[in-house]
């Protein structure tokens, strides 16, 4: 997937072999779903070298999840590009993190996080035995963070934005028009898989995206526009430490 | 004689008021608020001309204006709670779509008005926070080119 991946396991019995298996899984995902590799299953599917019947079980699952997400987001999430090819990047990352989390759970670990390119699933508590603290990257100054959230209930967090790799998200209803009014949208939800796909779709909606997340039960969002003004959903504050400490 | 002169005066003042009314209508409705191409003739102008030449009311009053196809951006208009600007799209001579380009959203009242469509949510100016964090959520890797491009665009925006 060409992105930094971090796996941090707090549990003292963690073994290097288990962590290596998780990384090997991410590598296999990249081999199969990279749109940049000539040999990947995705590229072969796009070039018509394999038919719909010949795809792997994982590819079938991802295409089904993508279709389900397309319907849930009024078409704003769509793995089919205007030129007819399929790009599964918008869904594979969250799916892969979720699979990695399942692997770590199978190994018996209870306190860890998995971070793939800024999309994160946390589990349990951090090295100090407290809630995981996650900073939201400043879209204008990526070495800074602009908000700190505390994740204490195994949440997933994902950020979609235009500030990296140029504009990699477009509005499927107006493909020629880039999304410039908002620069970053972070979604917190019960799983990184859902947070990731809904962040991607909500980002494609532009400023309306925050209203879309507001209507989604169990999800909160923090949107940053091109002027550096942030808008948050009504219960986002419960993740902000100063607010949480009041209760 | 005096009677005829009085009638003439009445007719003249009537004519004068009607021409003024016609002029007002022309100015009011003949102006182009959306820079839409003017109909090939002014219907009110024609109406007045017909009346003066034939000496009777024209049978047809306002005609449906003919618009040239295209997209036309309107002026910025004060809309009580802020400024509004729209774009009209004309297809086959008819207004096919009107898009709102600018909508008042910068004042408390307008936020209340807009709240019917979008829920009222808390906003804040972002600022760097200095507390330690375990992890950072962001949109994948940093692109120096994109940052530079954005900075130059913002610099231009400030100059304008």
Coordinates of C-alpha atoms in Angstrom, one line a residue:
Chain A
X1 CA 0.0 0.0 0.0
X2 CA 3.1 2.2 0.0
X3 CA 2.5 3.8 3.4
X4 CA 4.0 3.6 6.8
X5 CA 2.6 0.9 9.0
X6 CA 3.0 0.8 12.8
X7 CA 2.0 -2.1 15.1
X8 CA 2.5 -1.4 18.8
X9 CA 1.7 -4.1 21.2
X10 CA 1.7 -3.2 25.0
X11 CA 1.2 -6.7 26.3
X12 CA 4.5 -8.0 27.7
X13 CA 4.3 -11.4 26.2
X14 CA 4.2 -10.0 22.6
X15 CA 6.6 -11.9 20.3
X16 CA 8.5 -10.6 17.3
X17 CA 7.2 -13.6 15.3
X18 CA 3.6 -12.6 15.8
X19 CA 4.3 -9.0 14.8
X20 CA 6.2 -10.2 11.7
X21 CA 3.2 -12.2 10.6
X22 CA 1.1 -9.1 10.8
X23 CA 3.6 -7.2 8.6
X24 CA 3.7 -10.2 6.2
X25 CA -0.1 -9.9 5.9
X26 CA 0.1 -6.2 5.0
X27 CA 2.7 -7.0 2.4
X28 CA 0.5 -9.6 0.9
X29 CA -2.4 -7.1 0.8
X30 CA -0.1 -4.7 -1.1
X31 CA 0.8 -7.5 -3.6
X32 CA -2.8 -8.3 -4.3
X33 CA -4.6 -4.9 -4.2
X34 CA -2.0 -2.3 -5.3
X35 CA -3.2 -0.4 -8.4
X36 CA 0.5 0.4 -9.2
X37 CA 1.8 -3.2 -9.5
X38 CA 1.4 -4.9 -12.8
X39 CA 1.1 -8.3 -11.2
X40 CA -1.5 -7.5 -8.5
X41 CA -4.9 -9.1 -8.7
X42 CA -6.5 -5.7 -8.9
X43 CA -4.4 -4.7 -12.0
X44 CA -5.1 -8.0 -13.7
X45 CA -8.8 -7.6 -13.0
X46 CA -8.7 -4.0 -14.4
X47 CA -6.9 -5.3 -17.5
X48 CA -9.4 -8.1 -18.1
X49 CA -6.8 -10.8 -17.4
X50 CA -9.1 -12.4 -14.9
X51 CA -12.8 -12.5 -14.9
X52 CA -15.3 -11.8 -12.1
X53 CA -15.5 -15.6 -11.6
X54 CA -11.7 -15.9 -11.2
X55 CA -11.2 -13.4 -8.4
X56 CA -10.1 -14.4 -4.9
X57 CA -12.4 -14.6 -1.9
X58 CA -10.8 -11.5 -0.4
X59 CA -11.3 -9.5 -3.6
X60 CA -14.9 -10.7 -3.7
X61 CA -15.4 -9.6 -0.1
X62 CA -13.8 -6.2 -0.7
X63 CA -15.9 -5.5 -3.8
X64 CA -19.1 -6.5 -1.9
X65 CA -18.1 -4.2 1.0
X66 CA -17.4 -1.4 -1.5
X67 CA -20.8 -1.9 -3.1
X68 CA -22.5 -1.8 0.3
X69 CA -20.6 1.4 1.2
X70 CA -21.6 3.0 -2.1
X71 CA -25.3 2.4 -1.3
X72 CA -24.9 3.6 2.3
X73 CA -23.2 6.9 1.2
X74 CA -25.6 7.8 -1.7
X75 CA -22.9 7.0 -4.2
X76 CA -20.3 9.2 -2.7
X77 CA -18.0 6.3 -2.0
X78 CA -17.3 4.5 -5.3
X79 CA -14.4 2.2 -6.1
X80 CA -15.2 2.6 -9.8
X81 CA -13.3 5.6 -11.3
X82 CA -14.8 7.7 -14.1
X83 CA -12.6 5.8 -16.7
X84 CA -14.1 2.5 -15.7
X85 CA -11.2 1.0 -13.7
X86 CA -11.6 -0.1 -10.1
X87 CA -9.5 1.4 -7.3
X88 CA -10.0 -0.4 -4.0
X89 CA -7.6 1.9 -2.0
X90 CA -10.5 3.6 -0.3
X91 CA -11.6 0.4 1.4
X92 CA -8.6 -1.9 1.5
X93 CA -6.7 0.0 4.1
X94 CA -9.4 -0.1 6.7
X95 CA -10.2 -3.7 5.9
X96 CA -6.5 -4.7 6.2
X97 CA -6.1 -3.0 9.6
X98 CA -9.2 -4.8 10.8
X99 CA -7.8 -8.1 9.7
X100 CA -4.5 -7.3 11.4
X101 CA -6.4 -6.5 14.6
X102 CA -8.2 -9.9 14.4
X103 CA -4.8 -11.6 14.0
X104 CA -3.4 -9.9 17.1
X105 CA -6.6 -10.8 19.0
X106 CA -6.2 -14.4 17.9
X107 CA -2.6 -14.3 19.4
X108 CA -4.2 -13.2 22.7
X109 CA -3.1 -9.6 22.8
X110 CA -5.4 -7.0 24.4
X111 CA -3.6 -3.7 24.4
X112 CA -2.2 -2.5 21.1
X113 CA -2.8 -0.2 18.1
X114 CA -2.4 -0.8 14.4
X115 CA -1.7 2.3 12.3
X116 CA -1.6 2.2 8.5
X117 CA -1.0 5.5 6.9
X118 CA -2.7 7.5 9.6
X119 CA -5.7 5.3 9.9
X120 CA -5.7 3.7 13.3
X121 CA -7.5 1.0 15.4
X122 CA -6.7 1.0 19.1
X123 CA -7.4 -1.7 21.6
X124 CA -7.3 -1.6 25.4
X125 CA -4.8 0.9 26.9
X126 CA -1.5 2.5 26.2
X127 CA 2.0 1.8 27.8
X128 CA 1.0 3.9 30.8
X129 CA -2.2 2.0 31.3
X130 CA -4.3 5.0 30.1
X131 CA -6.6 5.7 27.1
X132 CA -4.7 5.9 23.8
X133 CA -4.1 9.5 22.9
X134 CA -4.3 10.3 19.2
X135 CA -3.3 13.6 17.6
X136 CA -5.1 14.9 14.5
X137 CA -2.4 16.1 12.1
X138 CA -2.4 19.7 11.1
X139 CA -3.2 19.6 7.3
X140 CA -1.2 22.8 6.8
X141 CA 1.8 21.9 8.9
X142 CA 2.0 18.1 9.0
X143 CA 4.6 18.0 11.7
X144 CA 2.1 19.5 14.1
X145 CA -1.1 18.2 15.6
X146 CA -4.1 20.4 16.1
X147 CA -6.3 18.3 18.4
X148 CA -5.7 15.5 20.9
X149 CA -8.4 12.8 21.3
X150 CA -8.5 10.1 23.9
X151 CA -9.7 6.7 22.7
X152 CA -10.6 4.5 25.7
X153 CA -13.1 2.1 24.1
X154 CA -11.4 0.3 21.2
X155 CA -12.3 2.9 18.7
X156 CA -11.1 3.3 15.1
X157 CA -10.0 6.7 13.8
X158 CA -9.3 7.7 10.1
X159 CA -8.5 10.9 8.4
X160 CA -9.2 11.8 4.7
X161 CA -7.6 14.8 3.2
X162 CA -6.3 16.6 0.2
X163 CA -3.0 17.7 1.7
X164 CA -1.2 14.6 0.9
X165 CA -0.6 13.3 -2.6
X166 CA -2.6 16.2 -4.0
X167 CA -6.2 15.7 -4.5
X168 CA -6.7 11.9 -4.3
X169 CA -10.4 12.1 -3.5
X170 CA -12.9 13.4 -6.0
X171 CA -16.7 13.9 -6.0
X172 CA -18.2 11.1 -8.1
X173 CA -21.0 13.4 -9.1
X174 CA -18.6 16.1 -10.4
X175 CA -15.4 14.2 -11.2
X176 CA -13.8 17.2 -12.9
X177 CA -14.1 19.3 -9.9
X178 CA -11.5 18.8 -7.2
X179 CA -12.4 19.1 -3.6
X180 CA -10.8 22.2 -2.3
X181 CA -13.2 23.7 0.2
X182 CA -12.3 21.2 2.9
X183 CA -8.8 19.9 3.5
X184 CA -9.1 17.3 6.2
X185 CA -11.9 15.2 7.8
X186 CA -11.2 12.9 10.7
X187 CA -13.8 10.3 11.7
X188 CA -13.9 8.3 15.0
X189 CA -16.1 5.2 15.2
X190 CA -16.4 1.7 16.6
X191 CA -14.0 0.3 14.0
X192 CA -11.3 1.8 11.7
X193 CA -12.9 0.0 8.8
X194 CA -16.1 2.0 9.2
X195 CA -14.3 5.2 10.2
X196 CA -12.1 4.9 7.0
X197 CA -14.8 4.3 4.5
X198 CA -17.2 6.9 6.0
X199 CA -14.3 9.5 6.2
X200 CA -13.6 8.9 2.5
X201 CA -17.2 9.3 1.5
X202 CA -17.9 12.3 3.8
X203 CA -14.8 14.0 2.4
X204 CA -16.1 13.6 -1.1
X205 CA -19.3 15.4 0.0
X206 CA -17.4 18.5 0.8
X207 CA -18.8 20.7 3.6
X208 CA -22.0 18.6 3.7
X209 CA -19.8 15.7 4.9
X210 CA -19.9 16.7 8.5
X211 CA -23.7 16.6 8.4
X212 CA -23.5 13.1 7.0
X213 CA -21.4 11.9 9.9
X214 CA -23.6 13.8 12.4
X215 CA -26.5 11.6 11.2
X216 CA -24.5 8.4 11.6
X217 CA -25.1 6.9 15.0
X218 CA -21.9 6.1 16.9
X219 CA -19.6 8.2 14.7
X220 CA -18.0 11.6 15.4
X221 CA -16.0 13.8 13.1
X222 CA -13.6 16.8 13.0
X223 CA -13.5 18.7 9.7
X224 CA -10.9 21.3 8.8
X225 CA -11.6 23.7 5.9
X226 CA -9.2 25.5 3.6
X227 CA -9.3 28.6 5.9
X228 CA -8.2 26.5 8.9
X229 CA -11.6 26.5 10.6
X230 CA -12.7 23.3 12.2
X231 CA -16.2 22.0 12.6
X232 CA -17.0 19.1 14.9
X233 CA -20.0 16.9 15.3
X234 CA -22.1 17.4 18.4
X235 CA -20.6 14.7 20.6
X236 CA -17.0 15.0 19.3
X237 CA -16.1 16.8 22.6
X238 CA -16.4 13.6 24.6
X239 CA -13.1 12.5 23.0
X240 CA -11.3 15.7 24.0
X241 CA -9.4 15.2 27.3
X242 CA -10.2 18.5 29.0
X243 CA -13.8 17.8 28.4
X244 CA -13.7 14.1 29.4
X245 CA -11.9 15.0 32.6
X246 CA -14.8 17.2 33.8
X247 CA -16.9 14.0 34.3
Chain B
X1 CA -62.9 75.1 -26.5
X2 CA -61.9 75.2 -22.9
X3 CA -63.4 71.7 -22.5
X4 CA -61.4 70.4 -25.5
X5 CA -58.3 71.9 -24.1
X6 CA -58.9 70.3 -20.7
X7 CA -59.4 66.9 -22.3
X8 CA -56.2 67.4 -24.3
X9 CA -54.4 68.3 -21.1
X10 CA -55.8 65.2 -19.4
X11 CA -54.8 63.0 -22.3
X12 CA -51.3 64.6 -22.4
X13 CA -50.7 64.1 -18.7
X14 CA -52.1 60.5 -19.0
X15 CA -49.7 59.9 -21.9
X16 CA -46.8 61.4 -19.8
X17 CA -47.6 59.3 -16.8
X18 CA -47.9 56.2 -18.9
X19 CA -44.6 56.8 -20.7
X20 CA -43.0 57.3 -17.3
X21 CA -44.6 54.1 -16.1
X22 CA -43.3 52.4 -19.2
X23 CA -39.8 53.8 -18.6
X24 CA -39.9 52.6 -15.0
X25 CA -40.9 49.1 -16.1
X26 CA -38.1 49.1 -18.7
X27 CA -35.5 50.2 -16.2
X28 CA -36.8 47.8 -13.5
X29 CA -37.3 44.7 -15.5
X30 CA -35.2 45.4 -18.6
X31 CA -32.0 45.5 -16.5
X32 CA -29.9 42.4 -16.5
X33 CA -29.5 41.1 -13.0
X34 CA -27.9 37.9 -14.2
X35 CA -26.1 39.2 -17.2
X36 CA -28.3 37.0 -19.2
X37 CA -28.3 38.0 -22.9
X38 CA -31.0 40.5 -23.5
X39 CA -33.9 39.3 -25.6
X40 CA -33.5 40.4 -29.2
X41 CA -36.1 43.0 -28.6
X42 CA -37.6 44.5 -25.5
X43 CA -41.2 43.5 -25.1
X44 CA -42.1 46.5 -23.2
X45 CA -40.3 48.8 -25.6
X46 CA -42.3 47.1 -28.4
X47 CA -45.5 47.5 -26.5
X48 CA -45.0 51.2 -26.1
X49 CA -44.0 51.6 -29.7
X50 CA -47.0 49.7 -30.9
X51 CA -49.3 51.7 -28.8
X52 CA -47.9 55.0 -30.1
X53 CA -48.0 53.9 -33.7
X54 CA -51.4 52.2 -33.8
X55 CA -53.0 54.4 -31.2
X56 CA -54.4 51.4 -29.3
X57 CA -53.3 48.9 -26.7
X58 CA -51.2 46.1 -28.1
X59 CA -52.9 42.6 -28.1
X60 CA -49.9 40.9 -26.7
X61 CA -48.1 42.3 -23.7
X62 CA -45.0 40.8 -22.2
X63 CA -43.4 38.0 -24.3
X64 CA -41.3 35.2 -22.9
X65 CA -37.7 36.5 -23.0
X66 CA -35.3 34.6 -25.3
X67 CA -32.0 33.7 -23.6
X68 CA -28.8 32.7 -25.3
X69 CA -27.4 29.4 -24.0
X70 CA -24.6 29.6 -21.6
X71 CA -23.6 30.1 -18.0
X72 CA -24.0 33.5 -16.4
X73 CA -22.7 34.5 -13.0
X74 CA -24.8 37.1 -11.2
X75 CA -23.6 40.0 -9.1
X76 CA -23.1 39.7 -5.5
X77 CA -26.3 40.8 -3.8
X78 CA -27.0 41.7 -0.3
X79 CA -29.6 39.2 1.0
X80 CA -30.5 40.7 4.3
X81 CA -28.4 38.3 6.3
X82 CA -25.4 38.3 4.1
X83 CA -24.2 38.3 0.5
X84 CA -25.6 36.0 -2.2
X85 CA -24.3 35.2 -5.6
X86 CA -25.9 32.7 -8.1
X87 CA -25.1 31.3 -11.4
X88 CA -27.7 30.6 -14.1
X89 CA -27.3 28.0 -16.7
X90 CA -29.4 28.5 -19.8
X91 CA -30.1 25.6 -22.2
X92 CA -32.2 25.7 -25.3
X93 CA -33.1 29.3 -24.4
X94 CA -34.5 28.3 -21.0
X95 CA -33.0 28.6 -17.5
X96 CA -32.0 25.0 -16.8
X97 CA -30.4 25.4 -13.4
X98 CA -29.6 28.1 -10.9
X99 CA -26.6 27.4 -8.7
X100 CA -26.0 29.2 -5.5
X101 CA -22.3 30.2 -5.6
X102 CA -22.2 32.2 -2.4
X103 CA -24.6 31.8 0.5
X104 CA -24.7 33.9 3.7
X105 CA -23.1 31.8 6.4
X106 CA -20.9 34.2 8.3
X107 CA -23.3 35.7 10.8
X108 CA -25.3 34.3 13.6
X109 CA -28.6 34.9 11.9
X110 CA -27.5 33.2 8.7
X111 CA -26.2 30.2 10.6
X112 CA -29.7 30.0 12.1
X113 CA -31.3 30.1 8.7
X114 CA -28.9 27.5 7.3
X115 CA -29.4 25.3 10.3
X116 CA -32.6 24.0 8.6
X117 CA -30.4 22.1 6.1
X118 CA -27.2 21.5 8.1
X119 CA -27.3 21.0 11.9
X120 CA -25.7 23.7 13.9
X121 CA -22.2 22.4 14.9
X122 CA -19.4 23.9 17.0
X123 CA -16.6 25.5 15.1
X124 CA -13.2 26.7 16.1
X125 CA -10.0 28.0 14.5
X126 CA -7.4 25.2 14.5
X127 CA -4.3 25.7 16.6
X128 CA -1.2 23.7 17.2
X129 CA -1.5 21.6 20.4
X130 CA 1.7 20.7 22.3
X131 CA 0.6 17.7 24.4
X132 CA 2.3 14.4 23.8
X133 CA 0.3 11.9 21.8
X134 CA 0.8 8.1 21.2
X135 CA -0.2 8.2 17.6
X136 CA -1.1 10.7 14.8
X137 CA -4.0 10.4 12.5
X138 CA -3.5 12.1 9.1
X139 CA -3.9 11.6 5.4
X140 CA -0.9 9.3 4.7
X141 CA 2.5 10.7 3.8
X142 CA 3.4 14.3 3.5
X143 CA 3.7 15.8 0.1
X144 CA 6.1 18.8 0.1
X145 CA 4.9 19.8 -3.4
X146 CA 1.3 20.0 -2.3
X147 CA 2.2 22.1 0.7
X148 CA 4.2 24.5 -1.4
X149 CA 1.4 24.8 -4.0
X150 CA -1.1 25.4 -1.3
X151 CA 1.1 28.0 0.3
X152 CA 1.6 29.9 -3.0
X153 CA -2.2 29.8 -3.7
X154 CA -2.8 31.2 -0.2
X155 CA -0.2 33.9 -0.8
X156 CA -2.0 34.9 -4.0
X157 CA -5.3 35.0 -2.2
X158 CA -4.0 37.4 0.4
X159 CA -2.7 39.8 -2.2
X160 CA -6.1 39.9 -3.9

